[in-house]
Coordinates of C-alpha atoms in Angstrom, one line a residue:
Chain A
X1 CA -6.9 -30.0 21.1
X2 CA -7.6 -32.2 18.0
X3 CA -6.0 -31.3 14.8
X4 CA -9.5 -30.5 13.3
X5 CA -10.2 -28.0 16.2
X6 CA -6.9 -26.3 15.7
X7 CA -7.6 -25.7 12.2
X8 CA -10.9 -24.6 12.8
X9 CA -9.5 -21.5 14.7
X10 CA -8.5 -20.8 11.5
X11 CA -15.9 -23.9 12.6
X12 CA -20.0 -27.0 10.7
X13 CA -23.2 -25.3 12.0
X14 CA -22.6 -23.2 9.0
X15 CA -23.3 -25.8 6.4
X16 CA -27.1 -26.0 7.6
X17 CA -27.4 -22.5 6.3
X18 CA -26.3 -23.2 2.7
X19 CA -29.0 -23.3 0.1
X20 CA -29.8 -27.0 -0.6
X21 CA -31.5 -26.5 -3.9
X22 CA -30.8 -28.3 -7.2
X23 CA -28.0 -30.8 -7.7
X24 CA -27.1 -30.6 -11.0
X25 CA -24.8 -33.6 -11.1
X26 CA -24.2 -34.0 -14.7
X27 CA -21.2 -32.7 -17.1
X28 CA -17.4 -33.5 -17.6
X29 CA -16.3 -31.7 -14.7
X30 CA -18.1 -33.9 -12.3
X31 CA -16.1 -36.7 -10.8
X32 CA -16.7 -40.3 -11.9
X33 CA -14.9 -43.1 -10.3
X34 CA -12.0 -44.1 -11.9
X35 CA -11.5 -47.4 -13.5
X36 CA -9.4 -49.6 -10.9
X37 CA -8.4 -52.1 -13.5
X38 CA -6.5 -49.5 -15.4
X39 CA -2.9 -48.4 -13.7
X40 CA -2.4 -44.9 -13.0
X41 CA 0.4 -43.3 -15.4
X42 CA 2.2 -40.5 -14.0
X43 CA 4.8 -38.4 -16.3
X44 CA 8.0 -37.5 -14.1
X45 CA 10.1 -35.0 -15.9
X46 CA 13.2 -33.0 -15.1
X47 CA 12.9 -29.1 -15.2
X48 CA 15.8 -27.4 -13.8
X49 CA 14.6 -24.1 -14.0
X50 CA 11.7 -21.6 -15.1
X51 CA 13.2 -20.5 -18.3
X52 CA 10.8 -20.6 -21.2
X53 CA 12.4 -23.3 -23.2
X54 CA 13.3 -25.4 -20.3
X55 CA 9.7 -25.4 -19.3
X56 CA 8.5 -25.9 -22.9
X57 CA 10.6 -28.9 -23.4
X58 CA 9.6 -30.4 -19.8
X59 CA 5.8 -29.7 -20.5
X60 CA 6.2 -31.5 -24.0
X61 CA 7.9 -34.3 -22.5
X62 CA 5.6 -34.8 -19.5
X63 CA 2.6 -34.5 -21.7
X64 CA 4.0 -37.2 -23.8
X65 CA 5.0 -39.2 -20.7
X66 CA 1.6 -39.2 -19.0
X67 CA -1.8 -39.8 -20.2
X68 CA -2.9 -36.1 -21.0
X69 CA -6.6 -35.1 -21.6
X70 CA -7.5 -34.0 -25.4
X71 CA -7.8 -30.3 -25.2
X72 CA -8.4 -29.6 -29.1
X73 CA -11.7 -27.4 -29.4
X74 CA -12.2 -27.3 -25.4
X75 CA -12.7 -25.1 -22.7
X76 CA -9.8 -25.6 -20.5
X77 CA -9.6 -24.3 -17.0
X78 CA -6.3 -23.9 -15.3
X79 CA -6.3 -24.0 -11.4
X80 CA -3.0 -22.9 -10.1
X81 CA -2.0 -22.6 -6.3
X82 CA -2.0 -18.9 -5.2
X83 CA -2.1 -19.5 -1.3
X84 CA -0.4 -16.1 -1.0
X85 CA 2.4 -13.8 -2.4
X86 CA 5.7 -13.5 -0.6
X87 CA 8.7 -11.7 -2.7
X88 CA 11.1 -14.1 -1.1
X89 CA 9.4 -17.6 -0.7
X90 CA 7.8 -19.9 -3.4
X91 CA 4.2 -19.7 -2.1
X92 CA 2.4 -19.9 -5.2
X93 CA 2.7 -21.8 -8.6
X94 CA 5.3 -19.9 -10.9
X95 CA 3.5 -18.0 -13.3
X96 CA 6.1 -18.7 -15.9
X97 CA 5.0 -22.3 -15.7
X98 CA 1.6 -21.1 -15.9
X99 CA 2.2 -19.2 -19.1
X100 CA 4.4 -22.1 -20.6
X101 CA 1.4 -24.4 -20.0
X102 CA -1.1 -21.8 -21.8
X103 CA 1.5 -21.8 -24.8
X104 CA 1.3 -25.5 -24.7
X105 CA -2.7 -25.6 -24.8
X106 CA -2.7 -22.9 -27.6
X107 CA -0.4 -25.2 -29.5
X108 CA -2.9 -28.4 -29.1
X109 CA -5.6 -26.0 -30.4
X110 CA -7.7 -25.7 -27.2
X111 CA -10.6 -23.7 -27.8
X112 CA -10.8 -21.6 -24.7
X113 CA -8.3 -21.4 -21.8
X114 CA -9.2 -19.6 -18.6
X115 CA -6.8 -19.1 -15.4
X116 CA -8.7 -19.2 -12.1
X117 CA -8.3 -19.5 -8.6
X118 CA -9.8 -18.4 -5.3
X119 CA -7.0 -17.4 -2.8
X120 CA -7.8 -18.9 0.9
X121 CA -7.4 -16.0 3.4
X122 CA -6.3 -12.7 1.5
X123 CA -9.6 -11.1 -0.3
X124 CA -7.3 -8.8 -2.2
X125 CA -7.3 -11.1 -5.4
X126 CA -6.7 -8.1 -7.7
X127 CA -3.5 -7.5 -6.0
X128 CA -2.5 -11.1 -5.5
X129 CA -3.1 -11.6 -9.5
X130 CA -0.9 -8.7 -9.9
X131 CA 2.0 -9.4 -7.6
X132 CA 2.4 -13.2 -8.6
X133 CA 2.5 -12.3 -12.3
X134 CA -0.8 -14.1 -13.1
X135 CA -2.6 -10.8 -14.1
X136 CA 0.5 -10.1 -16.8
X137 CA 0.3 -13.7 -18.1
X138 CA -3.5 -13.3 -18.7
X139 CA -3.1 -10.1 -20.3
X140 CA -0.2 -11.4 -22.6
X141 CA -1.9 -14.3 -23.4
X142 CA -5.4 -12.8 -23.9
X143 CA -7.2 -15.2 -21.7
X144 CA -9.8 -14.8 -18.8
X145 CA -8.4 -14.5 -15.4
X146 CA -11.2 -15.1 -13.0
X147 CA -11.2 -14.8 -9.0
X148 CA -13.3 -17.8 -8.3
X149 CA -14.0 -16.4 -4.5
X150 CA -16.5 -14.0 -6.3
X151 CA -17.7 -16.3 -9.3
X152 CA -21.5 -17.1 -9.5
X153 CA -21.8 -20.8 -8.2
X154 CA -24.4 -23.9 -8.0
X155 CA -24.7 -26.4 -5.3
X156 CA -23.6 -29.7 -6.4
X157 CA -24.1 -33.0 -4.5
X158 CA -21.1 -34.8 -2.8
X159 CA -21.6 -38.2 -4.4
X160 CA -19.4 -39.9 -1.7
X161 CA -21.9 -42.2 0.5
X162 CA -19.5 -42.0 3.3
X163 CA -19.3 -38.2 2.9
X164 CA -18.4 -36.0 5.6
X165 CA -21.1 -33.5 6.9
X166 CA -20.7 -31.6 3.7
X167 CA -23.5 -33.1 1.6
X168 CA -22.8 -30.4 -1.0
X169 CA -20.4 -28.0 -2.4
X170 CA -21.1 -24.8 -4.2
X171 CA -19.3 -25.0 -7.4
X172 CA -18.1 -21.9 -9.3
X173 CA -19.7 -21.8 -13.0
X174 CA -16.1 -21.2 -14.1
X175 CA -15.3 -24.8 -13.0
X176 CA -18.4 -26.3 -13.8
X177 CA -18.1 -25.1 -17.5
X178 CA -14.6 -26.5 -17.7
X179 CA -14.5 -29.5 -20.0
X180 CA -10.9 -30.1 -19.2
X181 CA -9.7 -29.0 -15.6
X182 CA -6.0 -28.9 -14.8
X183 CA -4.5 -28.5 -11.4
X184 CA -1.2 -26.8 -11.3
X185 CA -0.2 -26.8 -7.8
X186 CA 3.2 -26.0 -6.1
X187 CA 4.9 -28.9 -4.3
X188 CA 4.8 -28.0 -0.8
X189 CA 4.7 -29.2 2.9
X190 CA 1.6 -28.1 4.9
X191 CA 1.4 -27.3 8.6
X192 CA -2.3 -28.8 8.6
X193 CA -2.5 -31.4 6.0
X194 CA 1.2 -32.5 5.9
X195 CA 1.8 -31.7 2.2
X196 CA -0.1 -29.9 -0.3
X197 CA -0.3 -30.8 -4.0
X198 CA -2.9 -31.4 -6.6
X199 CA -5.9 -32.8 -4.3
X200 CA -5.5 -29.9 -1.7
X201 CA -5.1 -27.3 -4.4
X202 CA -9.0 -28.1 -5.0
X203 CA -9.7 -26.2 -1.5
X204 CA -9.1 -23.1 -4.2
X205 CA -11.9 -23.8 -6.2
X206 CA -14.8 -23.1 -3.4
X207 CA -16.0 -19.6 -3.4
X208 CA -14.7 -17.5 -0.5
X209 CA -18.2 -15.6 -0.6
X210 CA -19.6 -18.9 0.7
X211 CA -17.3 -20.6 2.6
X212 CA -15.4 -17.6 4.0
X213 CA -11.7 -16.6 4.1
X214 CA -9.8 -18.9 5.1
X215 CA -12.3 -21.3 3.9
X216 CA -13.1 -22.0 7.1
X217 CA -16.3 -24.2 6.8
X218 CA -13.7 -26.8 5.4
X219 CA -11.2 -26.5 8.2
X220 CA -14.1 -27.2 10.8
X221 CA -15.3 -30.2 8.6
X222 CA -11.8 -31.5 8.6
X223 CA -9.2 -30.9 6.2
X224 CA -8.7 -34.4 5.1
X225 CA -12.3 -35.1 4.8
X226 CA -12.7 -31.9 2.8
X227 CA -10.2 -32.5 0.5
X228 CA -11.6 -36.1 -0.1
X229 CA -15.0 -34.8 -0.9
X230 CA -14.2 -32.2 -3.1
X231 CA -12.0 -34.2 -5.1
X232 CA -15.1 -36.9 -5.3
X233 CA -17.4 -34.2 -6.4
X234 CA -15.5 -32.4 -9.1
X235 CA -13.1 -34.3 -11.5
X236 CA -9.5 -32.9 -12.1
X237 CA -8.8 -34.1 -15.5
X238 CA -4.9 -33.5 -15.3
X239 CA -2.4 -32.6 -12.6
X240 CA 0.9 -30.9 -13.2
X241 CA 2.7 -30.3 -10.0
X242 CA 5.2 -27.7 -9.9
X243 CA 8.3 -29.0 -8.2
X244 CA 10.7 -27.1 -10.0
X245 CA 11.2 -25.1 -6.8
X246 CA 9.0 -26.4 -3.8
X247 CA 8.8 -25.3 -0.3
X248 CA 9.6 -27.2 2.8
X249 CA 9.3 -26.9 6.3
X250 CA 6.7 -24.7 7.8
X251 CA 4.4 -24.7 4.6
X252 CA 2.3 -23.7 2.8
X253 CA 3.0 -20.2 3.6
X254 CA 6.1 -19.8 6.0
X255 CA 8.5 -22.7 4.7
X256 CA 11.5 -22.2 2.8
X257 CA 12.6 -22.8 -0.9
X258 CA 13.4 -26.3 -1.9
X259 CA 14.5 -27.2 -5.3
X260 CA 13.3 -30.6 -6.7
X261 CA 13.9 -29.9 -10.5
X262 CA 10.8 -31.8 -11.7
X263 CA 7.4 -31.7 -13.0
X264 CA 4.9 -34.3 -12.1
X265 CA 2.2 -34.9 -14.4
X266 CA -0.9 -37.3 -14.5
X267 CA -4.5 -37.9 -15.1
X268 CA -5.0 -39.3 -11.6
X269 CA -4.5 -36.4 -9.0
X270 CA -4.1 -39.3 -6.4
X271 CA -1.6 -41.1 -8.4
X272 CA 0.6 -37.6 -9.3
X273 CA 0.2 -36.7 -5.5
X274 CA 1.3 -40.1 -4.3
X275 CA 4.5 -39.6 -6.7
X276 CA 5.2 -36.4 -5.9
X277 CA 4.9 -37.4 -2.0
X278 CA 7.5 -40.0 -2.8
X279 CA 9.9 -37.8 -4.2
X280 CA 9.5 -35.5 -1.0
X281 CA 10.6 -38.3 1.3
X282 CA 7.1 -38.9 2.2
X283 CA 4.9 -42.1 2.4
X284 CA 1.8 -41.3 0.7
X285 CA 0.0 -43.8 2.8
X286 CA 0.7 -41.7 5.9
X287 CA -0.9 -38.7 4.5
X288 CA -4.5 -38.7 6.4
X289 CA -6.2 -37.4 3.0
X290 CA -4.5 -39.5 0.3
X291 CA -5.3 -42.7 2.4
X292 CA -9.1 -41.4 2.7
X293 CA -9.1 -40.5 -1.0
X294 CA -7.8 -44.0 -1.7
X295 CA -10.7 -45.4 0.4
X296 CA -13.4 -43.4 -1.3
X297 CA -12.4 -45.0 -4.6
X298 CA -10.6 -41.7 -6.0
X299 CA -7.7 -44.1 -7.4
X300 CA -4.7 -45.8 -5.7
X301 CA -1.3 -44.5 -4.3
X302 CA 0.3 -47.9 -4.2
X303 CA 3.5 -47.9 -6.1
X304 CA 2.6 -51.1 -7.9
X305 CA -0.5 -49.4 -9.1
X306 CA 1.2 -46.6 -10.7
X307 CA 3.4 -46.5 -13.9
X308 CA 5.8 -43.6 -13.7
X309 CA 6.9 -42.8 -17.3
X310 CA 10.1 -40.6 -17.6
X311 CA 12.6 -40.1 -14.7
X312 CA 12.6 -42.7 -11.7
X313 CA 11.5 -41.5 -8.4
X314 CA 14.3 -42.7 -6.7
X315 CA 16.6 -40.6 -9.0
X316 CA 15.0 -37.3 -8.2
X317 CA 14.2 -37.8 -4.7
X318 CA 14.5 -34.6 -2.6
X319 CA 13.7 -35.1 0.8
X320 CA 11.4 -32.0 2.1
X321 CA 12.1 -31.2 5.6
X322 CA 9.0 -31.7 7.6
X323 CA 7.6 -29.7 10.4
X324 CA 8.4 -32.0 13.4
X325 CA 4.8 -32.8 14.0
X326 CA 4.6 -34.4 10.5
X327 CA 7.9 -36.7 11.0
X328 CA 5.7 -39.7 11.2
X329 CA 5.1 -39.1 7.3
X330 CA 8.6 -40.3 6.6
X331 CA 9.0 -44.1 5.2
X332 CA 10.0 -46.3 7.8
X333 CA 13.4 -47.1 6.6
X334 CA 14.3 -43.4 6.6
X335 CA 13.2 -42.7 10.0
Chain B
X1 CA -14.1 11.9 -9.0
X2 CA -14.5 14.4 -12.1
X3 CA -17.9 15.6 -13.2
X4 CA -17.6 13.7 -16.2
X5 CA -17.0 10.4 -14.8
X6 CA -19.4 10.4 -11.9
X7 CA -22.8 9.9 -14.0
X8 CA -20.7 7.3 -16.1
X9 CA -20.1 5.3 -13.1
X10 CA -23.8 5.8 -12.1
X11 CA -24.6 4.7 -15.7
X12 CA -22.3 1.5 -15.6
X13 CA -24.1 0.7 -12.2
X14 CA -27.6 1.2 -13.6
X15 CA -26.9 -0.6 -16.8
X16 CA -25.7 -3.8 -14.7
X17 CA -29.1 -4.1 -12.9
X18 CA -30.5 -7.5 -13.1
X19 CA -34.5 -8.1 -13.8
X20 CA -34.7 -9.2 -10.3
X21 CA -33.6 -5.8 -9.1
X22 CA -30.2 -6.8 -7.8
X23 CA -26.7 -7.0 -9.0
X24 CA -23.9 -9.1 -9.2
X25 CA -20.3 -8.8 -9.0
X26 CA -20.1 -8.8 -12.7
X27 CA -22.5 -7.5 -15.3
X28 CA -24.8 -10.4 -16.4
X29 CA -24.0 -12.3 -13.3
X30 CA -26.4 -13.7 -10.6
X31 CA -27.5 -11.0 -7.8
X32 CA -25.7 -11.2 -4.8
X33 CA -26.6 -9.2 -1.5
X34 CA -23.2 -7.5 -1.2
X35 CA -23.2 -5.8 -4.6
X36 CA -26.9 -5.2 -4.5
X37 CA -26.9 -3.4 -1.5
X38 CA -23.6 -1.1 -2.5
X39 CA -25.2 -0.6 -6.1
X40 CA -28.7 0.7 -4.5
X41 CA -27.0 2.9 -2.1
X42 CA -25.0 4.4 -5.1
X43 CA -27.9 4.9 -7.2
X44 CA -29.8 6.5 -4.3
X45 CA -26.8 8.8 -3.6
X46 CA -26.9 9.5 -7.5
X47 CA -30.8 10.4 -7.3
X48 CA -32.0 7.5 -9.2
X49 CA -34.7 6.1 -6.6
X50 CA -36.6 4.0 -8.9
X51 CA -33.6 1.7 -9.7
X52 CA -32.3 2.2 -6.1
X53 CA -35.8 0.9 -4.8
X54 CA -36.0 -2.0 -7.0
X55 CA -32.5 -3.0 -5.5
X56 CA -33.8 -2.2 -2.2
X57 CA -36.9 -4.8 -2.9
X58 CA -34.5 -7.4 -3.7
X59 CA -32.9 -6.9 -0.4
X60 CA -36.0 -7.2 1.4
X61 CA -36.7 -10.4 -0.4
X62 CA -33.8 -11.9 0.7
X63 CA -34.2 -11.4 4.3
X64 CA -35.8 -14.5 5.9
X65 CA -38.2 -15.1 8.4
X66 CA -35.7 -15.2 11.3
X67 CA -34.7 -11.6 10.3
X68 CA -31.4 -13.2 8.8
X69 CA -30.0 -12.2 5.6
X70 CA -28.0 -14.9 3.3
X71 CA -25.7 -14.0 0.6
X72 CA -28.3 -14.2 -2.5
X73 CA -32.1 -14.7 -3.0
X74 CA -31.7 -18.5 -2.7
X75 CA -29.9 -18.4 0.3
X76 CA -32.5 -18.7 3.0
X77 CA -29.9 -18.6 5.9
X78 CA -27.6 -15.9 6.9
X79 CA -24.1 -14.8 6.6
X80 CA -21.6 -12.0 6.5
X81 CA -23.4 -10.0 3.4
X82 CA -26.1 -8.9 6.0
X83 CA -23.6 -6.1 6.8
X84 CA -24.1 -4.5 3.3
X85 CA -27.8 -5.2 3.6
X86 CA -27.9 -3.3 7.0
X87 CA -26.1 -0.2 5.5
X88 CA -28.5 0.0 2.6
X89 CA -31.7 -0.5 5.1
X90 CA -30.2 2.6 6.8
X91 CA -29.8 4.5 3.9
X92 CA -33.2 3.7 2.8
X93 CA -34.6 4.4 6.3
X94 CA -36.0 1.0 6.0
X95 CA -36.3 0.9 9.7
X96 CA -38.4 -1.9 10.4
X97 CA -36.4 -4.4 8.3
X98 CA -33.0 -2.9 9.8
X99 CA -34.5 -3.6 13.3
X100 CA -35.1 -7.3 12.6
X101 CA -31.6 -7.8 10.7
X102 CA -29.9 -5.7 13.7
X103 CA -31.4 -8.5 16.2
X104 CA -30.3 -11.3 14.0
X105 CA -26.7 -9.7 13.6
X106 CA -26.6 -9.3 17.3
X107 CA -27.4 -13.0 17.8
X108 CA -25.0 -14.5 15.2
X109 CA -22.6 -16.8 16.7
X110 CA -19.1 -17.6 16.0
X111 CA -17.2 -20.5 17.2
X112 CA -15.8 -19.0 20.3
X113 CA -18.0 -20.7 22.6
X114 CA -17.0 -24.2 20.7
X115 CA -13.4 -24.0 22.1
X116 CA -12.3 -25.8 25.3
X117 CA -10.1 -24.2 27.5
X118 CA -7.0 -26.2 26.4
X119 CA -8.1 -25.2 22.7
X120 CA -8.1 -21.5 23.6
X121 CA -4.6 -22.2 25.2
X122 CA -3.2 -23.8 22.2
X123 CA -4.4 -21.1 19.9
X124 CA -2.7 -18.5 21.9
X125 CA 0.4 -20.3 22.0
X126 CA 0.5 -20.8 18.1
X127 CA -1.5 -18.0 16.6
X128 CA -1.3 -15.5 19.7
X129 CA -4.5 -14.5 20.0
X130 CA -7.6 -15.1 22.4
X131 CA -10.0 -17.2 20.9
X132 CA -12.6 -16.7 23.5
X133 CA -13.3 -13.2 22.5
X134 CA -16.3 -13.3 20.2
X135 CA -16.5 -11.4 17.1
X136 CA -18.4 -12.0 13.6
X137 CA -17.5 -15.1 11.3
X138 CA -18.0 -15.2 7.7
X139 CA -20.6 -17.8 8.1
X140 CA -22.6 -18.9 11.2
X141 CA -20.8 -21.3 13.9
X142 CA -17.5 -20.7 12.4
X143 CA -14.3 -18.7 13.7
X144 CA -14.5 -14.9 14.0
X145 CA -12.3 -12.8 11.7
X146 CA -10.9 -9.3 11.4
X147 CA -12.9 -8.5 8.3
X148 CA -16.3 -9.5 9.0
X149 CA -16.2 -8.1 12.5
X150 CA -15.3 -4.9 11.1
X151 CA -17.6 -5.1 8.6
X152 CA -20.4 -5.7 11.2
X153 CA -19.2 -3.3 13.8
X154 CA -19.5 -0.6 10.7
X155 CA -23.0 -1.2 9.7
X156 CA -24.3 -1.6 13.4
X157 CA -22.8 1.6 14.5
X158 CA -24.0 3.2 11.1
X159 CA -27.2 1.9 11.9
X160 CA -27.1 3.7 15.2
X161 CA -26.2 0.6 17.5
X162 CA -24.4 2.2 20.4
X163 CA -21.1 1.2 20.4
X164 CA -21.4 0.3 24.0
X165 CA -23.7 -2.7 22.8
X166 CA -21.8 -5.7 24.4
X167 CA -21.3 -7.4 21.1
X168 CA -19.8 -4.4 19.5
X169 CA -17.6 -3.9 22.6
X170 CA -16.4 -7.6 22.4
X171 CA -15.7 -7.1 18.4
X172 CA -13.5 -4.1 19.4
X173 CA -11.5 -6.3 21.5
X174 CA -11.1 -8.8 19.2
X175 CA -9.8 -6.2 16.8
X176 CA -7.2 -4.9 19.2
X177 CA -6.2 -8.4 20.1
X178 CA -5.8 -9.6 16.5
X179 CA -3.6 -6.6 15.3
X180 CA -0.4 -7.4 13.9
X181 CA 2.4 -6.0 16.3
X182 CA 4.4 -4.0 13.9
X183 CA 1.1 -2.4 12.7
X184 CA -2.2 -3.2 10.9
X185 CA -4.1 -6.4 10.6
X186 CA -4.4 -9.2 8.3
X187 CA -7.2 -11.7 7.9
X188 CA -6.8 -12.4 11.6
X189 CA -3.7 -14.4 12.4
X190 CA -1.2 -11.8 13.7
X191 CA 1.4 -14.8 14.1
X192 CA 1.7 -18.5 13.1
X193 CA 4.3 -20.0 15.4
X194 CA 7.3 -17.8 15.5
X195 CA 6.4 -15.9 12.6
X196 CA 4.6 -12.6 12.4
X197 CA 2.2 -12.6 9.4
X198 CA 2.0 -9.5 7.3
X199 CA -0.7 -7.1 7.5
X200 CA -2.5 -6.1 4.5
X201 CA -4.4 -2.7 3.3
X202 CA -7.6 -4.4 3.0
X203 CA -7.9 -5.7 6.3
X204 CA -6.2 -2.6 8.0
X205 CA -8.5 -0.2 6.3
X206 CA -11.5 -2.2 7.5
X207 CA -10.4 -2.6 11.2
X208 CA -9.4 1.1 11.3
X209 CA -12.8 2.2 9.8
X210 CA -14.6 0.0 12.3
X211 CA -12.5 1.2 15.4
X212 CA -13.2 4.8 14.1
X213 CA -16.9 4.1 13.7
X214 CA -17.1 3.0 17.2
X215 CA -15.5 5.9 18.7
X216 CA -12.1 4.7 19.1
X217 CA -9.8 7.6 19.9
X218 CA -6.9 8.5 17.0
X219 CA -4.6 8.3 19.5
X220 CA -4.8 4.9 20.7
X221 CA -1.5 2.9 19.6
X222 CA -3.4 0.6 17.6
X223 CA -4.9 3.3 15.4
X224 CA -1.7 5.1 15.2
X225 CA 0.2 2.0 14.2
X226 CA -2.5 1.0 11.7
X227 CA -2.3 4.7 10.0
X228 CA 1.2 4.4 9.6
X229 CA 1.0 1.0 8.1
X230 CA -1.5 2.5 5.6
X231 CA 0.7 5.3 5.0
X232 CA 3.6 3.1 4.1
X233 CA 1.7 0.7 2.0
X234 CA 0.2 3.4 -0.2
X235 CA 3.7 4.0 -1.5
X236 CA 3.5 0.9 -3.3
X237 CA 1.1 -1.1 -5.7
X238 CA -2.7 -1.1 -4.2
X239 CA -5.9 -2.4 -5.6
X240 CA -9.2 -0.9 -6.3
X241 CA -11.2 -2.3 -3.5
X242 CA -8.4 -1.7 -0.7
X243 CA -8.0 1.9 -1.8
X244 CA -11.9 2.4 -1.6
X245 CA -11.8 1.1 1.8
X246 CA -9.0 3.3 2.9
X247 CA -10.1 6.3 1.6
X248 CA -13.5 5.5 3.7
X249 CA -11.3 4.6 6.6
X250 CA -9.3 8.0 6.5
X251 CA -12.3 10.1 6.0
X252 CA -13.6 9.0 9.5
X253 CA -10.2 9.6 11.3
X254 CA -9.2 13.2 11.4
X255 CA -5.5 12.1 11.7
X256 CA -6.2 10.6 8.1
X257 CA -7.0 14.0 6.7
X258 CA -3.8 15.0 4.9
X259 CA -3.9 11.4 3.1
X260 CA -7.4 12.0 1.9
X261 CA -6.8 14.2 -1.3
X262 CA -4.1 11.7 -2.7
X263 CA -6.1 8.6 -2.2
X264 CA -9.1 10.3 -3.7
X265 CA -7.3 11.3 -6.7
X266 CA -5.6 8.0 -6.9
X267 CA -9.0 5.8 -6.7
X268 CA -10.8 8.3 -9.2
X269 CA -8.0 7.9 -11.5
X270 CA -8.9 4.0 -11.6
X271 CA -12.4 4.7 -13.4
X272 CA -12.6 3.0 -16.8
X273 CA -13.6 4.5 -19.8
X274 CA -17.3 3.4 -19.1
X275 CA -17.0 4.9 -15.7
X276 CA -17.0 1.3 -14.1
X277 CA -14.0 0.2 -11.8
X278 CA -12.4 -3.2 -13.1
X279 CA -15.7 -3.8 -14.8
X280 CA -17.0 -4.9 -11.2
X281 CA -20.3 -3.7 -10.1
X282 CA -19.5 -3.9 -6.3
X283 CA -16.1 -2.1 -6.7
X284 CA -17.9 0.6 -8.7
X285 CA -20.4 1.2 -6.2
X286 CA -18.0 1.0 -3.3
X287 CA -15.6 3.5 -5.0
X288 CA -18.3 5.5 -5.9
X289 CA -19.5 5.7 -2.4
X290 CA -16.0 6.2 -1.1
X291 CA -15.4 9.4 -3.6
X292 CA -19.0 10.9 -3.3
X293 CA -20.9 10.2 -0.3
X294 CA -19.0 7.9 1.9
X295 CA -21.3 8.9 4.9
X296 CA -23.6 6.2 3.6
X297 CA -21.0 3.8 5.2
X298 CA -19.4 5.7 7.9
X299 CA -19.9 8.8 10.0
X300 CA -18.0 11.6 8.3
X301 CA -16.8 14.4 10.5
X302 CA -18.7 17.4 9.2
X303 CA -21.0 15.4 6.8
X304 CA -24.2 15.5 8.8
X305 CA -25.2 12.7 11.6

């Protein structure tokens, strides 16, 4: 059984049934190719805990160290990772980080801030939003909280000429209306993808009412291929990876907590992911979707093409335990 | 539901109707089949036949030449929201359209035939379910899961398809096979490697409703364990949509009778001052039907055919 078949148990004839009408490719949220001549910059900052002051300082430092978007007067959509909820395991992006980010964006005079997620397999988003604390954050901060699984959507053409069988994606209006889209994933291992960071987090923008729960159409298409194509279609303007406490082992749901004590921030999701992978003790070139993303022109994952500002990767490296199936992702010297 | 809330909920639903006759999940949103079907049923139950009829007309316009039903007027394919349209067709007595939709639903394939024997063994080892049992998927050709299987069983049986129908029998086997050993259901993976995965109130209520609708005795261990799970979970925080489906399941199972008053009161208490539930049109219609006329969705003992 191939990996693609195995995760499908978790589907590509369905694609033929999706409506193929207008392809409104236009607008800032759709993905232009990055300029290969400009090195990516990643802000890597220490963040020892989820205390409000610690988070505020780390976000401020990381924002300064990286190449952040201009959010003043803009509609900003924050996409955290809410794969599920457990009181005992750090599955989701910590709501305290999200709240600190909202306050940071307000201070920068963002016009509108929206918090949006489409959880993958549990359709009870109301309860998930409440248990994870996102509902309370939205109320306290007076911002909209959107369940992307039931958001109105439009088909957008997949511009990758070497795309997988997914020729279009149904992208929620909330995402299409974003002038700035910020992906805020949790630093986790993943039982099918190896690791899940900013690029993989974008699975959650696709509406369950079109793709199912779990978003099985994407599984049958191939997880690496889908990750690559979604990110080639929808632009993430900035990534903030929650590595304060991540998850190692049998992630993204059933693993165990692993404290890395960092935030990884950058305008290139691929560069941020590659840096986070290195922190986790994973060679990014051995993560299939990252290698695919590089080949598809979504940026570079090579260390020499990424300027890491702030802490040094070597200093904060925190080897995350990997499911034995993914032991091959370790850099050769540490195997 | 109090006599004052009831007309307000219907008013909220009526005010949310789109010009095309359908409803979105949110007021002002595009029309989708699931909220359109449930809102039309709620208005029909409330006696507003004109507005309900416009909703029915939209559903009919969504049905393709193959008999299938997509998720929206723009979708000429087919998918999971067909369960809701079938319930609405039955409620309105739209027999010809229902017959075509039933034929399409019974022919809707999942991925069970795409798996090689080795795949099936691998899935059995990792997730501990039998991937060769066919059920219903969210989208054609993909893996069958608990919730769409339960929804299609509910709709088919409500529309009069005998529970001896082979696809329904297979779907029931799937539900039993996918149950979480300690009680209840989740989206459809009882295990992942050595880890038992948690059941959820929403999946459990839908599965129990489907089992009950197909005549599964309440004394069957899976049903008993499911009811115990529901009772335990009701002690904590629950959502509107879960509570509504829980009430629908309990109304159809005699053993669930004693929980009905408490769940009804709790659900009714979630109505907003405008009569809507969380500002969501589908949830408002679902809650209204659960509280006022669940027999549109499931056979309720003592409430007619």
